[in-house]
PDB file of C-alpha atoms in Angstrom:
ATOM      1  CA  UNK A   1      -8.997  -2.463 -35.931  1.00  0.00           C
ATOM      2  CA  UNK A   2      -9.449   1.277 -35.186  1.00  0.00           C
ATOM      3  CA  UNK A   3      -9.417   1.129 -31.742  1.00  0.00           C
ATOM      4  CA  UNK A   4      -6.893  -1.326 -31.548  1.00  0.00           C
ATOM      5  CA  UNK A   5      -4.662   1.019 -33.568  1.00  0.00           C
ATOM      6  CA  UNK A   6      -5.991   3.556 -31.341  1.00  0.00           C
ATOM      7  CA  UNK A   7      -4.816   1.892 -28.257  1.00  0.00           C
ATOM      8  CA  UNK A   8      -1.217   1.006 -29.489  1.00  0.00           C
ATOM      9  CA  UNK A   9      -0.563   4.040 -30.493  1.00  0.00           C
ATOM     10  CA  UNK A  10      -1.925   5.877 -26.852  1.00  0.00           C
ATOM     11  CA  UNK A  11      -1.475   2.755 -24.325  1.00  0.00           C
ATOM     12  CA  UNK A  12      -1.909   5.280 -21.506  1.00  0.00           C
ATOM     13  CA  UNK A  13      -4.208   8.206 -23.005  1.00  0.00           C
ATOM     14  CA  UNK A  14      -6.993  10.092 -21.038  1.00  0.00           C
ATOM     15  CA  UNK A  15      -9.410   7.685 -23.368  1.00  0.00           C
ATOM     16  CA  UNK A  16      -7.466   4.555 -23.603  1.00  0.00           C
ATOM     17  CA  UNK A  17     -10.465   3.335 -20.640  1.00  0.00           C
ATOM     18  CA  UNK A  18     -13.129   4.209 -22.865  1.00  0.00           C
ATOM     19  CA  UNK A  19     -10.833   2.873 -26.157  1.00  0.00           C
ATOM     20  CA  UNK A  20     -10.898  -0.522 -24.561  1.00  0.00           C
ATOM     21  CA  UNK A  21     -14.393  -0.795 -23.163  1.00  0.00           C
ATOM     22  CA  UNK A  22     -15.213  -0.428 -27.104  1.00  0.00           C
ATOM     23  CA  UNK A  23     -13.224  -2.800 -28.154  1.00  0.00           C
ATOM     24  CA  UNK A  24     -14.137  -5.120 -25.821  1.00  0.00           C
ATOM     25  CA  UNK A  25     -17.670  -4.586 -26.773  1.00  0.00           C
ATOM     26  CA  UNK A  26     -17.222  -4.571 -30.295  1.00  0.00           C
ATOM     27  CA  UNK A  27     -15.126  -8.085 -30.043  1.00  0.00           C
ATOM     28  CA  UNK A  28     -18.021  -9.671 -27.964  1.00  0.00           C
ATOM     29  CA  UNK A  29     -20.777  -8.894 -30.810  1.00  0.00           C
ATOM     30  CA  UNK A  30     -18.442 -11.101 -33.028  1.00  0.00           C
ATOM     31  CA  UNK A  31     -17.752 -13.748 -31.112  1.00  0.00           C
ATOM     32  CA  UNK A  32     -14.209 -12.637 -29.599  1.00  0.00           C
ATOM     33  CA  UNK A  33     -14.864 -13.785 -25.905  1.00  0.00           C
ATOM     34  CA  UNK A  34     -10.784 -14.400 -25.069  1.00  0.00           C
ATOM     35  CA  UNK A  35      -9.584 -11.409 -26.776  1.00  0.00           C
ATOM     36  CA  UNK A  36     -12.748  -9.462 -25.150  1.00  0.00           C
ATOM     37  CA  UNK A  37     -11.627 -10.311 -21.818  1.00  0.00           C
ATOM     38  CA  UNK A  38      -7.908  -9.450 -22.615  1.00  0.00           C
ATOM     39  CA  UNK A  39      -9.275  -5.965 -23.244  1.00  0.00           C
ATOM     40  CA  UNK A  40     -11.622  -5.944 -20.013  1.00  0.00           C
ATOM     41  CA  UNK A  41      -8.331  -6.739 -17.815  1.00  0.00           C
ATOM     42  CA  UNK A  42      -6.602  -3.598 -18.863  1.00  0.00           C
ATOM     43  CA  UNK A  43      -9.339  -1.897 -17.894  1.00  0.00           C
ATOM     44  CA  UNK A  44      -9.764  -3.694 -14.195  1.00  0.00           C
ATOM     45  CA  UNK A  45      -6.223  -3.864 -13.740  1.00  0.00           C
ATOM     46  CA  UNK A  46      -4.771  -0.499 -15.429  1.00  0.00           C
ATOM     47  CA  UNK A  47      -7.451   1.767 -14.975  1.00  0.00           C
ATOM     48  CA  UNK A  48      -9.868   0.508 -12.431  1.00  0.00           C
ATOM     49  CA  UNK A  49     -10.173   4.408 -11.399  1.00  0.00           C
ATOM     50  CA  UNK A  50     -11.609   5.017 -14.619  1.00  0.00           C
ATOM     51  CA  UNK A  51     -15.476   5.885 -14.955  1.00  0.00           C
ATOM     52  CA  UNK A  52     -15.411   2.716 -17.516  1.00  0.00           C
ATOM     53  CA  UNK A  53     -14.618   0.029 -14.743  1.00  0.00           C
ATOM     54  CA  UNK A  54     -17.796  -0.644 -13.268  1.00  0.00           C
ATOM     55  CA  UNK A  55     -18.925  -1.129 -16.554  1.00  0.00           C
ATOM     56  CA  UNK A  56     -15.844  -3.244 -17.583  1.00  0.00           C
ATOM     57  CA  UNK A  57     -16.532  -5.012 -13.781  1.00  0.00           C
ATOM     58  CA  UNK A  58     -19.927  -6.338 -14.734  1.00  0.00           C
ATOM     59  CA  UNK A  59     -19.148  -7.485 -18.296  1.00  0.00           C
ATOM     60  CA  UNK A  60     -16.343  -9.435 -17.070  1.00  0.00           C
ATOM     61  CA  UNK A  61     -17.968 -11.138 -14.100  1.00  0.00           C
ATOM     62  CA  UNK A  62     -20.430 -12.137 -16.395  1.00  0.00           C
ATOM     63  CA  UNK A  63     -17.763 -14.046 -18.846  1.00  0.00           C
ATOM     64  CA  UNK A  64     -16.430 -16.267 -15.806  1.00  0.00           C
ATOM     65  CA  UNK A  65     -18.939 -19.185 -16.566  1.00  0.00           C
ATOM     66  CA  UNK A  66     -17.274 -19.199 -20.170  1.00  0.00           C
ATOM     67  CA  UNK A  67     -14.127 -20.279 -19.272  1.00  0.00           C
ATOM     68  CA  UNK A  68     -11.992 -21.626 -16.684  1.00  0.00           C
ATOM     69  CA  UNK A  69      -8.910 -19.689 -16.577  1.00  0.00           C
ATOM     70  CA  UNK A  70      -8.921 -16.425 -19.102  1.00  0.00           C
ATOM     71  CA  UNK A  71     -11.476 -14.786 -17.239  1.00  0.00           C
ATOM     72  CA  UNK A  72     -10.271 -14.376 -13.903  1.00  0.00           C
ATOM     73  CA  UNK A  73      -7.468 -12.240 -12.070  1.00  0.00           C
ATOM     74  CA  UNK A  74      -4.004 -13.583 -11.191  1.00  0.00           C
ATOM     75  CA  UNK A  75      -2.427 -11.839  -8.364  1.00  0.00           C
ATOM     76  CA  UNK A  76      -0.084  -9.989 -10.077  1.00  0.00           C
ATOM     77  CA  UNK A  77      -3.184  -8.580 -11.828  1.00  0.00           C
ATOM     78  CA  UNK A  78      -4.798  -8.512  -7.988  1.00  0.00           C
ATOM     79  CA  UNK A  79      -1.753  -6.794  -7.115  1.00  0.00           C
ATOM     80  CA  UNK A  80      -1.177  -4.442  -9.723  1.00  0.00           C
ATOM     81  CA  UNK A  81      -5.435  -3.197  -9.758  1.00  0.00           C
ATOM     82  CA  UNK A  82      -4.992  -2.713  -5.607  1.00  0.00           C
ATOM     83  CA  UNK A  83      -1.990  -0.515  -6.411  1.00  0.00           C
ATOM     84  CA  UNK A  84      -3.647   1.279  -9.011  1.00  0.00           C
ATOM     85  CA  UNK A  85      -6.647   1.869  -7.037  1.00  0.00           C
ATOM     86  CA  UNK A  86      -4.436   2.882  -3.935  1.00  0.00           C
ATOM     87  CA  UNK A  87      -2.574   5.150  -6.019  1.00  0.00           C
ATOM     88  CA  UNK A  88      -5.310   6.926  -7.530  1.00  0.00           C
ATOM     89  CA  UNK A  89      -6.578   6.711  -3.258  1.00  0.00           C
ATOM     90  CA  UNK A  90      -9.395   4.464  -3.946  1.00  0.00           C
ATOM     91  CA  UNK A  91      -8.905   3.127  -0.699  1.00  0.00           C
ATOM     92  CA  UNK A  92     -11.999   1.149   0.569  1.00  0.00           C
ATOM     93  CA  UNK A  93     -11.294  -0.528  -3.105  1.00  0.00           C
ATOM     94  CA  UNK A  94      -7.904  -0.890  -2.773  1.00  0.00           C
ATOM     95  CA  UNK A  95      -8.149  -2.707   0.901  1.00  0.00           C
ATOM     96  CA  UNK A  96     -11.091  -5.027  -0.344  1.00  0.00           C
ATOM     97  CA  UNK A  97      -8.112  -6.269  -3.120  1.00  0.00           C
ATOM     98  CA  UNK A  98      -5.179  -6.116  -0.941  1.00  0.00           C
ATOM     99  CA  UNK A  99      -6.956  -8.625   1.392  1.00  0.00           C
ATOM    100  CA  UNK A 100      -7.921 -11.305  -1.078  1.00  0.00           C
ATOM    101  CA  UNK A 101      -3.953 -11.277  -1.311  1.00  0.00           C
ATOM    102  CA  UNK A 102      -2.682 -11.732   2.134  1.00  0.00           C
ATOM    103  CA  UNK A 103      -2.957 -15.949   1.939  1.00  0.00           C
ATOM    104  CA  UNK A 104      -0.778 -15.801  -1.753  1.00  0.00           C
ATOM    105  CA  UNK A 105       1.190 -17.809  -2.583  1.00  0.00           C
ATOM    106  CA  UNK A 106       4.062 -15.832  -3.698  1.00  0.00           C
ATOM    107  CA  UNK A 107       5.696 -14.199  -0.638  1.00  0.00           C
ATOM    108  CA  UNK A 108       6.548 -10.741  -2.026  1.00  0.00           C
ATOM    109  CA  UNK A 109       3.042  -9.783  -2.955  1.00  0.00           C
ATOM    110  CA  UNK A 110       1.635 -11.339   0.011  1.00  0.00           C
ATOM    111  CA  UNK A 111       4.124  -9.127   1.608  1.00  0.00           C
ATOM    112  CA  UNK A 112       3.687  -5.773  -0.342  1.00  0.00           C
ATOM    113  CA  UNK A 113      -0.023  -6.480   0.076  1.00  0.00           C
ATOM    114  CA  UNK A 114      -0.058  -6.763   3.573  1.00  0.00           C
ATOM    115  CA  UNK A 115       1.869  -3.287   3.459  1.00  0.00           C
ATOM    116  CA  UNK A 116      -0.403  -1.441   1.264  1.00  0.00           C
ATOM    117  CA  UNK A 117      -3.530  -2.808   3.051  1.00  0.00           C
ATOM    118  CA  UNK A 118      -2.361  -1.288   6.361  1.00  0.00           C
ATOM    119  CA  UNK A 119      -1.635   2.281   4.554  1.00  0.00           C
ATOM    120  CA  UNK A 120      -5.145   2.105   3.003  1.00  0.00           C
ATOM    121  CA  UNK A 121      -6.665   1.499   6.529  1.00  0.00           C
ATOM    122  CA  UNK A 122      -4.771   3.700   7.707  1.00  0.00           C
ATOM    123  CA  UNK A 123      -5.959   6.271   4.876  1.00  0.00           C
ATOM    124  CA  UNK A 124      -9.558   5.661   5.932  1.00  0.00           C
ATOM    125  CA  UNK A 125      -8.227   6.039   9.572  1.00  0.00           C
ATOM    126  CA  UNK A 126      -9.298   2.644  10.926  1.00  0.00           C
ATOM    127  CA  UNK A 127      -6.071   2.512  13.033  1.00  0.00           C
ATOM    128  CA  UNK A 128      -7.006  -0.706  14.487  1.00  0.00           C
ATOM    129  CA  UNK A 129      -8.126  -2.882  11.475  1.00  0.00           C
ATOM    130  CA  UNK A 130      -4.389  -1.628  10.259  1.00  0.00           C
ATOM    131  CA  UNK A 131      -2.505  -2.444  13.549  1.00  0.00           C
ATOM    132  CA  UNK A 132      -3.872  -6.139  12.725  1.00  0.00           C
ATOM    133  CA  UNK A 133      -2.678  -6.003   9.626  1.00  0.00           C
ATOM    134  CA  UNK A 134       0.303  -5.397  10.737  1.00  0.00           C
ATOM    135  CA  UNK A 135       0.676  -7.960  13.934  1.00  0.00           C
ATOM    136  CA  UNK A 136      -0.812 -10.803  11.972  1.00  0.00           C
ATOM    137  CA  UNK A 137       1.993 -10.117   8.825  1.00  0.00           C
ATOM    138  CA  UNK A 138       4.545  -9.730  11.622  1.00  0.00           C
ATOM    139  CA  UNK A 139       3.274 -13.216  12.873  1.00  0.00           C
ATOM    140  CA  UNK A 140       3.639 -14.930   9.463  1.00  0.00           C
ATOM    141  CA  UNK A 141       6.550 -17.478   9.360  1.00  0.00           C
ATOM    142  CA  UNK A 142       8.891 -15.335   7.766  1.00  0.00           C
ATOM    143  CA  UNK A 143       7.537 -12.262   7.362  1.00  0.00           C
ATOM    144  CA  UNK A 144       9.986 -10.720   4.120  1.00  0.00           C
ATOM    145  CA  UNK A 145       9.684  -7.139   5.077  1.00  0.00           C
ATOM    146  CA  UNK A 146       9.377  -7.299   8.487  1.00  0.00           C
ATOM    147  CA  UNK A 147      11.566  -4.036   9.487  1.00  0.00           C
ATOM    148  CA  UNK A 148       8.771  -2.418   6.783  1.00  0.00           C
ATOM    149  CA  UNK A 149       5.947  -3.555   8.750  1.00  0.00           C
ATOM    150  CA  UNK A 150       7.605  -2.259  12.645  1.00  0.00           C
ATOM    151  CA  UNK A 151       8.247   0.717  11.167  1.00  0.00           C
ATOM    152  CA  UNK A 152       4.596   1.256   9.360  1.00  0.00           C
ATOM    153  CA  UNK A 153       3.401  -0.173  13.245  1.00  0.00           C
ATOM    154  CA  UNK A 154       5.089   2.688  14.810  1.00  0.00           C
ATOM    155  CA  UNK A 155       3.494   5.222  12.659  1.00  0.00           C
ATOM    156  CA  UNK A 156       0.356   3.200  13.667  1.00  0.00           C
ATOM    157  CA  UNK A 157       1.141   3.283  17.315  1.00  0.00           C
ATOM    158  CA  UNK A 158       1.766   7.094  16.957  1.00  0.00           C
ATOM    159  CA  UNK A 159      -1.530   7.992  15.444  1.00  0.00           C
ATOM    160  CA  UNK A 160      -3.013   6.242  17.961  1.00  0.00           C
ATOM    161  CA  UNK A 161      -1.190   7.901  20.561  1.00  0.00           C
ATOM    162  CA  UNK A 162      -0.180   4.476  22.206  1.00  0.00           C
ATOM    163  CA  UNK A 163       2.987   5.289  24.187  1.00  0.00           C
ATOM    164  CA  UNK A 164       3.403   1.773  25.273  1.00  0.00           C
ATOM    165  CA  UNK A 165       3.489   0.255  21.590  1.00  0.00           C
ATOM    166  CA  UNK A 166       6.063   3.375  20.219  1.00  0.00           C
ATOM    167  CA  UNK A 167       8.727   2.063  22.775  1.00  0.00           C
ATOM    168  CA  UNK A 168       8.115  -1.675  22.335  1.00  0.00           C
ATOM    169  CA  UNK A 169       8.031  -1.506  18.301  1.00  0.00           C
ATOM    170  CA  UNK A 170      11.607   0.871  18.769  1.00  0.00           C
ATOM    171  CA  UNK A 171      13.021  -1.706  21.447  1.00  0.00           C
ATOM    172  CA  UNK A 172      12.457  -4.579  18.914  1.00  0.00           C
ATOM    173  CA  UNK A 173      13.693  -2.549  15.823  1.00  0.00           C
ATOM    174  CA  UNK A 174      16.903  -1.505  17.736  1.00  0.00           C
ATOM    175  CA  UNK A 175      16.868  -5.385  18.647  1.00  0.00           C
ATOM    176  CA  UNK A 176      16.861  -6.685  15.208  1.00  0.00           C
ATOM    177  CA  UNK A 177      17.306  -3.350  12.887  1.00  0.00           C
ATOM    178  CA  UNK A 178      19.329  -1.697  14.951  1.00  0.00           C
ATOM    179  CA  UNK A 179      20.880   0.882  12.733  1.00  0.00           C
ATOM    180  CA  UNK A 180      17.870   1.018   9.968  1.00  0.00           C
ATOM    181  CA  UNK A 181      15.830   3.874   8.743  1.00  0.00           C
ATOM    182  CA  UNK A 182      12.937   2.316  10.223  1.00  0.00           C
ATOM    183  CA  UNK A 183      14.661   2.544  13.863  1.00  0.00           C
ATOM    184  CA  UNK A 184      15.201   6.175  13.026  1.00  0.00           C
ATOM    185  CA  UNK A 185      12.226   6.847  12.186  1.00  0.00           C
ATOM    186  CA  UNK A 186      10.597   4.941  15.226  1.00  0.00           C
ATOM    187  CA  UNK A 187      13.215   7.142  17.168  1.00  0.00           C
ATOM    188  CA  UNK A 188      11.814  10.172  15.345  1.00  0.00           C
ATOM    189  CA  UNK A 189       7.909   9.116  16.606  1.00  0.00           C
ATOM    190  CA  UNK A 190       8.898   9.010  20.387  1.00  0.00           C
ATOM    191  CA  UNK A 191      10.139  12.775  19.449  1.00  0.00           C
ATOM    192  CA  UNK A 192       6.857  13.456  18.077  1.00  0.00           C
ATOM    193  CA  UNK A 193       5.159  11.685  20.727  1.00  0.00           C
ATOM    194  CA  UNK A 194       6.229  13.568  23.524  1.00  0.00           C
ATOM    195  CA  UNK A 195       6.540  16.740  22.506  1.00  0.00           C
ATOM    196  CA  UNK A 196       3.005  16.928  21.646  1.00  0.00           C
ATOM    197  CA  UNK A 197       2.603  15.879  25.558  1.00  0.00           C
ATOM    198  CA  UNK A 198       4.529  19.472  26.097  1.00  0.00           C
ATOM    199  CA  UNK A 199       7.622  16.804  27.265  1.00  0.00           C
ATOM    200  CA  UNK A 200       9.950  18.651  25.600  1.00  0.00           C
ATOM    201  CA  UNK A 201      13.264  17.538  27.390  1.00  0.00           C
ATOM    202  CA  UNK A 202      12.340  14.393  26.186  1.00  0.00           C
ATOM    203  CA  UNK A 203      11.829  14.957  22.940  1.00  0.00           C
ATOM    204  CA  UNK A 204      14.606  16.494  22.452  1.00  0.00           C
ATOM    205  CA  UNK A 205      16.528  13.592  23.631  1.00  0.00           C
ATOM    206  CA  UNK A 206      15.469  11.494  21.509  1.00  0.00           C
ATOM    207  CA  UNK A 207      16.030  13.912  18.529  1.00  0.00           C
ATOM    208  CA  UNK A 208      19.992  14.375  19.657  1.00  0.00           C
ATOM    209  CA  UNK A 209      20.263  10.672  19.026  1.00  0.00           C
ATOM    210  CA  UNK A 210      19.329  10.649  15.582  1.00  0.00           C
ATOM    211  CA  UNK A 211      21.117  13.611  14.917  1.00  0.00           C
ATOM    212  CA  UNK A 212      24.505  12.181  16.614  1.00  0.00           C
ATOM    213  CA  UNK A 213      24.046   8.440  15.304  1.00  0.00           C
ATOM    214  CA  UNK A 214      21.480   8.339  12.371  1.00  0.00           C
ATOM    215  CA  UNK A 215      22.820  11.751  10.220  1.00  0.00           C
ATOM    216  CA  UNK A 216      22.554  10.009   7.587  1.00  0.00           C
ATOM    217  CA  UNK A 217      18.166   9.244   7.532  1.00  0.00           C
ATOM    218  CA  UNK A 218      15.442  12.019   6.952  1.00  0.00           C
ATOM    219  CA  UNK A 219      14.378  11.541  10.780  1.00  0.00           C
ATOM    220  CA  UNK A 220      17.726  13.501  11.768  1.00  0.00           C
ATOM    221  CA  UNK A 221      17.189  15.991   8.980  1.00  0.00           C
ATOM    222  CA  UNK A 222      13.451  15.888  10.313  1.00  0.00           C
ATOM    223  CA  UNK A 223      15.017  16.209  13.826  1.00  0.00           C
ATOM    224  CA  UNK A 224      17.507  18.859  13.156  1.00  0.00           C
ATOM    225  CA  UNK A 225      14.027  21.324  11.953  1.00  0.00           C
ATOM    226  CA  UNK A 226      12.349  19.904  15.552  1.00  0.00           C
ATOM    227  CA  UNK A 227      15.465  20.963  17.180  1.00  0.00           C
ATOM    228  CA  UNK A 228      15.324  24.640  15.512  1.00  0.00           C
TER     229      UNK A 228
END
């Protein structure tokens, strides 16, 4: 009852890990299994960063032959431990949860997944594996964020130095997006693009147009410091 006092009080204290690793252990002695595994999800989902999560990890992997449903993730759990774990850059972690999502159900967390997985490769520099991320979200049937996912691709396609993907990801955006931030931004990576190639008459021309028709985004603000 300590610790569970404990926790109430501090739901997001430098020892709330540890706080419910205890009490998770203490209500397995007696015979708590449900309430035990309540405990062990705040840890995987919440803090799965902590130094307590491998720990809480194998305690609850070992309670899924107890019970059907209590003892496994749903993916808003799924979605909220990748996050955590991205946020805290976890990233192999992160990806390895982010892809158990892409096939859900619900369309926003498939979606937000598919996102987060390609920033985590992308983290761990694996370019490629993040580029199919990407294409195959792009390829789903509808893909909710797709203006998102071109403009994460051109990124992608920049890092890679992949001239011929930068203009086809801007010619689709200015297609379909024409006046978004993630055209402006795709805009902004051509800029990049060639004046690292020492093409700076380019560059610059693609920096006036986002300073004449996209004043409003940080790639004209961005462009405007390019521009001196």
């Amino acid at each position: 009852e300590t610790l569970r006092g404990l926790l109430a009080s501090y739901p997001s204290g430098d020892f709330t890990a540890a706080a419910y690793l205890k009490t998770a252990e203490a209500m397995l002695k007696s015979g708590e299994i449900n309430p035990a595994s309540d405990a062990l999800k705040q840890i995987l989902v919440k803090h799965p960063a902590s130094k307590e999560a491998l720990s809480a990890e194998a305690v609850f992997e070992g309670l899924k032959g107890a019970g059907p449903d209590e003892f496994v993730l749903t993916g808003a759990e799924l979605f909220e431990r990748g996050r955590n774990l991205f946020e805290a850059n976890r990233n192999r972690k992160a990806a390895s949860v982010f892809s158990t999502l892409l096939t859900a159900s619900d369309g926003v967390i498939r979606a937000d997944s598919a996102m987060l997985l390609a920033m985590a490769e992308a983290r761990l520099k694996r370019y490629g594996e993040a580029e199919r991320v990407l294409r195959d979200y792009l390829d789903s049937s509808p893909p909710k964020k797709e203006n998102e996912a071109l403009g994460f691709l051109s990124l992608i396609a920049l890092r890679r130095t992949d001239i011929d993907a930068l203009r086809a990801v801007e010619k689709t955006l200015s297609e379909k997006y024409p006046s978004s931030r993630e055209r402006a931004q795709a805009l902004f990576n051509l800029g990049l693009f060639h004046k690292g190639r020492g093409e700076i008459e380019t560059a610059v021309e693609y920096f006036n147009v986002l300073l004449n028709g996209f004043s409003w985004t940080e790639a004209a603000k961005d462009s405007l410091w390019e521009t001196g």
